[in-house]
């Protein structure tokens, strides 16, 4: 789905202020409350906005180690492997991939030693042939979508959610 400038400004505002109300958002964006609500409804219905839950930092709740594991699976066992991996709380994401391996998953653990326990649980399933794991050292560009939203909505990098340049009074 394509987004327009107003959608982009609304998404950027929500990214910066996730607890903002519809009325306050309408004031920031300079549009009617009903327009903001209609846009929110459309963005949710079309899957652009997938949720409004809190963004939890695994390190802050005791899981400071992050790793990526590339998994090779037995042919015809994909559904079972996905179900197995979904049952492991430390598996944060799972993607099927092309290239080396069949699946890529992001894992977290309480320590490097605990990571071994998590990996053992992941690969202890009969449908997984092998795993190659890489431990994350640093995350200089965390998961983000705001820059992509700005590009998709054709917003200038220097304008804020109200459409005026940062630091300029609305006018």
Coordinates of C-alpha atoms in Angstrom, one line a residue:
X1 CA 0.0 0.0 0.0
X2 CA 1.3 3.5 -0.8
X3 CA 1.3 6.1 1.8
X4 CA 0.9 9.8 1.3
X5 CA 2.5 12.8 3.0
X6 CA -0.2 13.0 5.8
X7 CA 0.2 9.3 6.5
X8 CA 3.9 9.7 6.7
X9 CA 3.6 12.7 9.1
X10 CA 1.2 10.8 11.2
X11 CA 3.4 7.7 11.4
X12 CA 6.4 9.8 12.2
X13 CA 4.5 11.6 15.0
X14 CA 3.4 8.2 16.4
X15 CA 7.0 6.9 16.3
X16 CA 8.2 9.9 18.3
X17 CA 5.2 10.1 20.6
X18 CA 3.5 6.7 20.8
X19 CA 1.2 7.7 23.6
X20 CA -0.2 10.7 21.8
X21 CA -4.0 10.9 21.6
X22 CA -6.0 11.4 18.4
X23 CA -7.0 15.0 19.3
X24 CA -3.5 16.0 20.2
X25 CA -2.2 14.4 17.0
X26 CA -4.8 16.3 15.0
X27 CA -3.5 19.6 16.5
X28 CA 0.1 18.7 15.7
X29 CA -0.7 17.8 12.2
X30 CA -3.1 20.6 11.6
X31 CA -6.0 18.4 10.4
X32 CA -9.4 17.4 11.9
X33 CA -9.6 14.8 14.6
X34 CA -11.8 12.7 12.3
X35 CA -9.2 12.8 9.6
X36 CA -6.5 11.5 12.0
X37 CA -8.9 8.7 13.2
X38 CA -9.8 7.7 9.6
X39 CA -6.1 7.6 8.7
X40 CA -5.3 5.5 11.8
X41 CA -8.1 3.1 11.0
X42 CA -6.9 2.8 7.4
X43 CA -3.3 2.3 8.4
X44 CA -4.3 -0.5 10.8
X45 CA -6.7 -2.1 8.4
X46 CA -4.1 -2.3 5.6
X47 CA -1.4 -3.6 7.9
X48 CA 0.9 -0.6 7.8
X49 CA 0.5 -0.2 11.6
X50 CA 0.8 -3.6 13.2
X51 CA 0.4 -2.7 16.8
X52 CA 0.6 -0.2 19.6
X53 CA 2.3 -2.3 22.2
X54 CA 5.3 -1.3 24.2
X55 CA 8.7 -1.7 22.6
X56 CA 10.6 -3.9 25.1
X57 CA 14.4 -4.0 25.3
X58 CA 15.4 -7.6 26.0
X59 CA 18.6 -6.4 27.7
X60 CA 16.6 -4.4 30.2
X61 CA 14.7 -7.5 31.2
X62 CA 17.7 -9.7 31.7
X63 CA 18.6 -10.9 28.2
X64 CA 21.6 -8.8 27.1
X65 CA 23.1 -11.3 24.6
X66 CA 21.7 -11.3 21.1
X67 CA 22.6 -13.7 18.4
X68 CA 21.5 -14.7 14.9
X69 CA 21.3 -18.4 13.9
X70 CA 21.1 -19.6 10.4
X71 CA 19.3 -23.0 10.4
X72 CA 19.4 -25.7 7.9
X73 CA 16.2 -27.9 8.1
X74 CA 15.2 -31.2 6.8
X75 CA 13.0 -31.0 3.6
X76 CA 9.3 -31.1 4.3
X77 CA 9.7 -30.2 8.0
X78 CA 9.3 -26.5 7.7
X79 CA 5.9 -26.2 9.5
X80 CA 7.1 -28.4 12.4
X81 CA 10.3 -26.4 12.7
X82 CA 8.4 -23.1 12.8
X83 CA 6.1 -24.5 15.5
X84 CA 9.0 -25.7 17.5
X85 CA 10.8 -22.3 17.2
X86 CA 7.7 -20.4 18.1
X87 CA 7.6 -22.4 21.4
X88 CA 11.1 -21.1 22.4
X89 CA 10.6 -17.7 24.2
X90 CA 14.2 -16.6 23.4
X91 CA 13.5 -16.8 19.7
X92 CA 12.4 -13.2 18.9
X93 CA 12.1 -13.5 15.1
X94 CA 12.2 -16.1 12.5
X95 CA 12.6 -15.6 8.8
X96 CA 12.7 -18.2 5.9
X97 CA 15.6 -17.2 3.7
X98 CA 17.4 -18.0 0.5
X99 CA 21.1 -18.7 0.2
X100 CA 23.1 -20.5 2.9
X101 CA 20.5 -22.1 5.2
X102 CA 16.8 -22.2 5.2
X103 CA 15.8 -20.0 8.2
X104 CA 17.3 -17.1 10.1
X105 CA 16.3 -16.5 13.7
X106 CA 17.2 -13.8 16.2
X107 CA 17.9 -15.2 19.6
X108 CA 18.4 -13.6 23.0
X109 CA 20.0 -15.1 26.2
X110 CA 21.0 -14.1 29.7
X111 CA 24.7 -14.7 29.1
X112 CA 27.0 -16.4 26.6
X113 CA 26.7 -19.6 28.6
X114 CA 22.9 -19.3 28.6
X115 CA 23.1 -18.8 24.8
X116 CA 24.5 -22.3 24.6
X117 CA 21.4 -23.6 26.4
X118 CA 19.1 -21.6 24.0
X119 CA 21.0 -23.0 20.9
X120 CA 20.8 -26.5 22.3
X121 CA 17.0 -26.1 22.7
X122 CA 16.7 -24.7 19.2
X123 CA 18.7 -27.4 17.4
X124 CA 17.5 -30.2 19.7
X125 CA 14.5 -30.6 17.4
X126 CA 14.7 -33.5 14.8
X127 CA 13.8 -31.2 11.9
X128 CA 16.8 -29.0 12.3
X129 CA 20.0 -30.4 10.6
X130 CA 22.5 -27.7 11.7
X131 CA 22.9 -24.2 12.9
X132 CA 25.5 -21.5 12.4
X133 CA 25.4 -18.8 15.1
X134 CA 26.8 -15.3 15.2
X135 CA 26.8 -13.3 18.4
X136 CA 25.9 -9.6 18.1
X137 CA 28.6 -7.3 19.4
X138 CA 26.9 -4.0 18.8
X139 CA 23.7 -2.7 17.3
X140 CA 24.6 0.7 15.7
X141 CA 21.4 0.9 13.6
X142 CA 18.6 -0.6 15.6
X143 CA 15.4 -1.8 13.9
X144 CA 13.8 1.3 12.5
X145 CA 11.1 2.3 10.0
X146 CA 10.9 6.1 10.3
X147 CA 13.4 6.8 7.6
X148 CA 11.6 4.4 5.3
X149 CA 8.3 6.1 6.1
X150 CA 9.8 9.5 5.3
X151 CA 11.0 8.1 1.9
X152 CA 7.7 6.3 1.1
X153 CA 5.7 9.4 1.9
X154 CA 8.1 11.7 0.1
X155 CA 8.7 13.8 3.2
X156 CA 11.8 16.1 3.4
X157 CA 14.3 14.9 6.0
X158 CA 14.3 18.4 7.5
X159 CA 10.6 18.7 8.1
X160 CA 8.9 17.6 11.3
X161 CA 5.5 15.8 11.6
X162 CA 3.6 19.0 11.1
X163 CA 5.3 19.5 7.7
X164 CA 7.3 22.5 8.8
X165 CA 11.1 22.5 9.1
X166 CA 12.4 21.5 12.6
X167 CA 12.9 24.6 14.7
X168 CA 10.5 26.7 12.6
X169 CA 7.4 28.0 14.2
X170 CA 4.1 26.7 12.7
X171 CA 2.6 29.3 10.5

